[in-house]
Short mmCIF file of C-alpha atoms in Angstrom, two decimals:
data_model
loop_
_atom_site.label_atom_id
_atom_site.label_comp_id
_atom_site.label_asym_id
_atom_site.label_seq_id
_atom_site.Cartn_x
_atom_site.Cartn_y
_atom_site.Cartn_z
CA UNK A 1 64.55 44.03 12.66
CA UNK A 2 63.74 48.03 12.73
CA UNK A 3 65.25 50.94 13.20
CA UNK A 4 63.31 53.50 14.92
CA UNK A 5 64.05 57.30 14.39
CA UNK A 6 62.40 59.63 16.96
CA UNK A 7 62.24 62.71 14.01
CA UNK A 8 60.51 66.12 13.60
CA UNK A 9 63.99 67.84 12.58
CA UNK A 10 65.30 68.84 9.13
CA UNK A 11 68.67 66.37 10.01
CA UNK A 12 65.75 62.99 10.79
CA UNK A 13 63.93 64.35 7.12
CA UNK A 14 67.33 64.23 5.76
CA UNK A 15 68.47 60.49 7.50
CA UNK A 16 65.20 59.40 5.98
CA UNK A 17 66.46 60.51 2.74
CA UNK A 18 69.72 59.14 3.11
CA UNK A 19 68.78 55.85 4.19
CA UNK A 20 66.47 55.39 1.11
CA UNK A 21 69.61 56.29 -0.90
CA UNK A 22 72.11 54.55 0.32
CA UNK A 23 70.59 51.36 2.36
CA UNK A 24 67.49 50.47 1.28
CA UNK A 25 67.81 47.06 2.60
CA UNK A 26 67.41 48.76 6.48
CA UNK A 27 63.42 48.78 8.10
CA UNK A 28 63.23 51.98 9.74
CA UNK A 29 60.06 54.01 10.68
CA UNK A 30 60.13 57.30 11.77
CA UNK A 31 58.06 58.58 14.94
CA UNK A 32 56.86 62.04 15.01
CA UNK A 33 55.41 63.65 18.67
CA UNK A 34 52.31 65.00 16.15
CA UNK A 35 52.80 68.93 17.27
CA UNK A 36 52.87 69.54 13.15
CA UNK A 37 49.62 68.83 11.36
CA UNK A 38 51.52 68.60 8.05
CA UNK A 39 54.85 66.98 8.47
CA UNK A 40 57.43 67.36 5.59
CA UNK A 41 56.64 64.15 3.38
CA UNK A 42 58.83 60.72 4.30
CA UNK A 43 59.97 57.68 2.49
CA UNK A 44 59.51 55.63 5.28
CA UNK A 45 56.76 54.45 7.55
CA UNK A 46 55.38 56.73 9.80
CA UNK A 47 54.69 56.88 13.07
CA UNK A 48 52.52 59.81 15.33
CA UNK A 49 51.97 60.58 18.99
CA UNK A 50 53.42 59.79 22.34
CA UNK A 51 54.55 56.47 23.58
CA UNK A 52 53.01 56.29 27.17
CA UNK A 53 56.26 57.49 29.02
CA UNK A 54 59.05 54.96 29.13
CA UNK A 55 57.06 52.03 29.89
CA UNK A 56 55.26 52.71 26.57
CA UNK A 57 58.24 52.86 24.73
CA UNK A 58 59.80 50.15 26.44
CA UNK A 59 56.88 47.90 25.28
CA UNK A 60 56.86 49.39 21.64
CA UNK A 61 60.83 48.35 21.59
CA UNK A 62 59.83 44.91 21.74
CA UNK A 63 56.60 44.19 20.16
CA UNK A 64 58.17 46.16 16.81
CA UNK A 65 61.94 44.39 17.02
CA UNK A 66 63.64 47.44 17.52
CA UNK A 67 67.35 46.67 17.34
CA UNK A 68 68.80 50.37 17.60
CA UNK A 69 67.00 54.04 17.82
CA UNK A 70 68.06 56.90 16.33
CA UNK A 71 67.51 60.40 18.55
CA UNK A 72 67.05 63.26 16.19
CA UNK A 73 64.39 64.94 17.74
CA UNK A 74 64.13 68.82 17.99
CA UNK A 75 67.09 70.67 20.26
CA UNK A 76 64.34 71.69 22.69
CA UNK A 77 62.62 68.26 23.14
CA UNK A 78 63.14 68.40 26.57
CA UNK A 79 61.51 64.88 27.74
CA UNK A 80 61.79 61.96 24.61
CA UNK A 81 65.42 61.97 24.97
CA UNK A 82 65.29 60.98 28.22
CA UNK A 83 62.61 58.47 27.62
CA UNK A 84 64.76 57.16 25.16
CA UNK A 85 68.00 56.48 27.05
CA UNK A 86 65.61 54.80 29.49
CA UNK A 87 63.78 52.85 27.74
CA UNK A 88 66.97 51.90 25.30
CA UNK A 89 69.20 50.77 28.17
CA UNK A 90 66.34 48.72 30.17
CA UNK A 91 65.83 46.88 27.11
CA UNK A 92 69.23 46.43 25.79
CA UNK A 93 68.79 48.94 22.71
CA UNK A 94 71.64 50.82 21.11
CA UNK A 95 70.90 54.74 20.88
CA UNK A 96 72.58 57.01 19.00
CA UNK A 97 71.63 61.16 18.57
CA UNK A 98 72.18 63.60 16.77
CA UNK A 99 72.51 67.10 17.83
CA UNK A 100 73.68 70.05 15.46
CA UNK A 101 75.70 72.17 17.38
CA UNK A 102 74.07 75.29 19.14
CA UNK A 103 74.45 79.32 17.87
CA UNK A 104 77.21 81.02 19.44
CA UNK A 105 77.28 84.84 19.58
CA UNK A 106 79.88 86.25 16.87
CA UNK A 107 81.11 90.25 16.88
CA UNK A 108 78.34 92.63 16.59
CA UNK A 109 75.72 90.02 18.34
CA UNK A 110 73.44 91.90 21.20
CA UNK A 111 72.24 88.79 22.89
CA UNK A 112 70.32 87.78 26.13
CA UNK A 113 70.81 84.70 26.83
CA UNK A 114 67.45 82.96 29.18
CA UNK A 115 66.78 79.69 30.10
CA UNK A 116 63.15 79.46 29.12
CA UNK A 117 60.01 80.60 27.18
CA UNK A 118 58.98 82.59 30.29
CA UNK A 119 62.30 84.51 30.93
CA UNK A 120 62.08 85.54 27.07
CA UNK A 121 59.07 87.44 28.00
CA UNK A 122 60.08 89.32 30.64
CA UNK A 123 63.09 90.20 28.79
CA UNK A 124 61.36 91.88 26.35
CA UNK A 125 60.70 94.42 29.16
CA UNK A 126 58.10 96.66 29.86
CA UNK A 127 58.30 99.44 26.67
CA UNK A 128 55.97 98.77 23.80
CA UNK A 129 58.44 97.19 20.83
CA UNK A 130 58.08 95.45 17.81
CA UNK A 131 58.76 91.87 18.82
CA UNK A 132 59.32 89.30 15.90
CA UNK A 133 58.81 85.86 17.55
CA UNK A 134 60.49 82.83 15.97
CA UNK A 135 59.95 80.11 18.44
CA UNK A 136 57.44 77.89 17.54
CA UNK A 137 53.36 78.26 18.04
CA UNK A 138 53.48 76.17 21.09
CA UNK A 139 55.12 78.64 23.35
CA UNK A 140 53.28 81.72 22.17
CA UNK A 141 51.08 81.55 25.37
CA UNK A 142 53.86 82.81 27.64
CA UNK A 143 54.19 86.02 25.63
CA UNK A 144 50.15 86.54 26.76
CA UNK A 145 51.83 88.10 29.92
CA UNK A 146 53.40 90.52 27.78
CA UNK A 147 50.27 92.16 25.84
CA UNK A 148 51.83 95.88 25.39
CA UNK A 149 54.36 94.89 22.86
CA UNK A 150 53.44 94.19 18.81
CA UNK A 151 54.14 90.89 18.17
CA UNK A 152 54.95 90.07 14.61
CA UNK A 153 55.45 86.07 14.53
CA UNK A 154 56.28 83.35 12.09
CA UNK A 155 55.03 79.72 12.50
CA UNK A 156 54.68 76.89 10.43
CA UNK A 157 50.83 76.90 10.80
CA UNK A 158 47.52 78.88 12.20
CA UNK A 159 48.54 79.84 15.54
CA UNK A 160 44.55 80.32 16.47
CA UNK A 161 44.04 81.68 19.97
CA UNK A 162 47.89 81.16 21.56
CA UNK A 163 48.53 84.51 21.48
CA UNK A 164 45.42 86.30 22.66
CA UNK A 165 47.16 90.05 23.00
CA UNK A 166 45.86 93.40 21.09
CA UNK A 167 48.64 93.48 18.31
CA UNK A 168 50.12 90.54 16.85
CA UNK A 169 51.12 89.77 12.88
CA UNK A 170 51.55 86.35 11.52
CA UNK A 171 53.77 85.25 8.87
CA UNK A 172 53.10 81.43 7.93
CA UNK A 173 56.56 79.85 6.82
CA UNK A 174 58.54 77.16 6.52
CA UNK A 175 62.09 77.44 6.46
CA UNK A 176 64.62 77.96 5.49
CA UNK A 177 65.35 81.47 5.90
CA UNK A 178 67.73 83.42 3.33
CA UNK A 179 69.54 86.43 5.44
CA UNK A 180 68.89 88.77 3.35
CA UNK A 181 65.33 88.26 2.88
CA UNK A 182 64.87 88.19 6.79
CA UNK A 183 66.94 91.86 6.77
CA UNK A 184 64.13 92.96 3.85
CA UNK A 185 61.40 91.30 6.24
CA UNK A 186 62.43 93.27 9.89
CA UNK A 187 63.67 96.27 7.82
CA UNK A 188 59.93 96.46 6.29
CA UNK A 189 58.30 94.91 9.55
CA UNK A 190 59.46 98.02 11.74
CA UNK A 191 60.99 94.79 14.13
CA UNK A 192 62.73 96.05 17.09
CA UNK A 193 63.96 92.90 18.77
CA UNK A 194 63.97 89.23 18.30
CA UNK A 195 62.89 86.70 20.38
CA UNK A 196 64.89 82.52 19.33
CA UNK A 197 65.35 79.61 20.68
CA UNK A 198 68.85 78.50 19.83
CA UNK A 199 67.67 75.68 17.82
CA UNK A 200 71.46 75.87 15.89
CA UNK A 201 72.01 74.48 12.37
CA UNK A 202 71.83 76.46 8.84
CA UNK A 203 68.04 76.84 8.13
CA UNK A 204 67.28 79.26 10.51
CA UNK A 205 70.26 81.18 10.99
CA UNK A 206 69.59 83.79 8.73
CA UNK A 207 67.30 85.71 11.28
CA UNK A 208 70.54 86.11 13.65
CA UNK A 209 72.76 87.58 10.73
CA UNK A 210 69.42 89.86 9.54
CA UNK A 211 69.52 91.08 13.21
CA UNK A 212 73.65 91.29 13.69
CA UNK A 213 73.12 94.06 10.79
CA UNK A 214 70.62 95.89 11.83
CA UNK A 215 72.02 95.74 15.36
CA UNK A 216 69.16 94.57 16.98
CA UNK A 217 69.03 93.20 20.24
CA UNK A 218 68.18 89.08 20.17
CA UNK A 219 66.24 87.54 23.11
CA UNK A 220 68.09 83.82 22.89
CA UNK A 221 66.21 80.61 24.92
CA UNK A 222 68.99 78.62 25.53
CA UNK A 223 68.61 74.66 24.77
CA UNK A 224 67.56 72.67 27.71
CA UNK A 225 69.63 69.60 29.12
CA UNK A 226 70.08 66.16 27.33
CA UNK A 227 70.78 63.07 28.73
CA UNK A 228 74.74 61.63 28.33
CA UNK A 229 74.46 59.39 25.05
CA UNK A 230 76.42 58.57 22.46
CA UNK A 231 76.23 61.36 19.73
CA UNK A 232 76.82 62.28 16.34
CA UNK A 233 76.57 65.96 15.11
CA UNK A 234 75.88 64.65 11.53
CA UNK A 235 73.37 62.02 9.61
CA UNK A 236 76.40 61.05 7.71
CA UNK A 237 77.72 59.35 10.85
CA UNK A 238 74.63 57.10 11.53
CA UNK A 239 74.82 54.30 8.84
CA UNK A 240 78.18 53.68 9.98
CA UNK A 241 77.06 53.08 13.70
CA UNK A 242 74.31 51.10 12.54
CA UNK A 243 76.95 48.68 10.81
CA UNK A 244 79.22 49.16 13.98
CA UNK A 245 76.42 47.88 15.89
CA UNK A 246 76.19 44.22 14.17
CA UNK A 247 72.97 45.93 12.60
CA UNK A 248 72.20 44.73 8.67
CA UNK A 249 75.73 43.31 9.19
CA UNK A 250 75.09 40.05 6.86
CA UNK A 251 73.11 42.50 4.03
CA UNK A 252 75.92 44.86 4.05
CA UNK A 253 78.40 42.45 3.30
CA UNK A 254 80.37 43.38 6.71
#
């Protein structure tokens, strides 16, 4: 009897945490889509690459004995969670996600809201800028169509050839992001505008305060849709739906 946890978020790093602290009696493995060469370390089993669609997943359900999956894939997965609450309710499998609330613009915000990578380029209009990019090496292409600007952006690792334009900085990071150094960074970095997906939660946020300062305009790539599951906004919430569930019941003394 496993859990499964679709992860490659800071909240399924820190479910894998908690479940090692506070049920170590529950099999869980962890399933990352492989986009990061070097994951953050886990305390559980591991997991990489696709599934083969819902069938795929549908099939790994059963030959592993998963009896509930955990959704805490990245705000801009835009296909697992639906392969999830597919697969789940063909085979009878409880899912639960979790999804951190989204940004919201406060006082002194200059946002643009777009619904994808590609409108986020175009916004950035047709006057050279400095452009500080914080959305992940995978989209990069799409800013390709945008050479003129100076792109200064931040990934987690080598961005190689995705962004073949004349100018472009990199800054290889991992969050989290203190506010104040990301005001030192675009203050020193000459950045005129910033380009985020609105990935929500506190480990990032410190770009959007930098830039509500130094009143610069944000490009924001709004999340895409999700299918209607049961959710949770916190990992704190998912050991008690597990027991809810009938799951570990006898072990937990419930």
């Amino acid at each position: 009897m496993t859990v499964l946890i679709l992860g490659g978020t800071t909240e399924a790093a820190a479910l894998d945490q908690h479940l090692a602290d506070q049920a170590p009696d529950i099999r869980a493995i962890i399933s990352l889509a492989g986009h990061t060469v070097d994951p953050r370390p886990t305390n559980l089993p591991v997991r990489t690459g696709g599934f083969g669609g819902v069938e795929g997943l549908r099939r790994y359900l059963v030959e592993e004995g998963i009896v509930a999956v955990v959704d805490a894939t990245h705000p801009f997965a835009a296909i697992m969670p639906f392969h999830a609450e597919h697969a789940c309710k063909a085979e009878g499998v409880p899912l639960l996600a979790i999804r951190r609330d989204s940004w919201k613009p406060r006082p002194g915000d200059r946002w643009k809201s777009v619904q994808d990578i590609e409108a986020a380029a175009q916004a950035l209009g047709d006057e050279p800028r400095r452009v500080f990019l914080t959305v992940g090496r995978l989209e990069l292409p799409a800013f390709a169509d945008a050479p003129q600007h100076r792109y200064l952006v931040r990934a987690i690792e080598p961005i190689g050839d995705r962004l073949p334009v004349p100018h472009v900085d990199v800054i290889q990071q991992r969050g989290p992001f203190d506010a104040d150094d990301e005001e030192d960074l675009m203050r020193r970095e000459g950045v005129e505008i910033l380009v985020s997906k609105n990935s929500g939660g506190p480990a990032t946020v410190g770009k959007l305060v930098a830039a509500r300062r130094l009143s610069l305009p944000v490009v924001m790539v709004e999340r895409p849709p999700k299918p209607d599951v049961e959710t949770v906004d916190h990992i704190d919430q998912v050991l008690p739906w597990l027991v809810a569930q009938g799951i570990f019941a006898t072990e937990r003394g419930v």
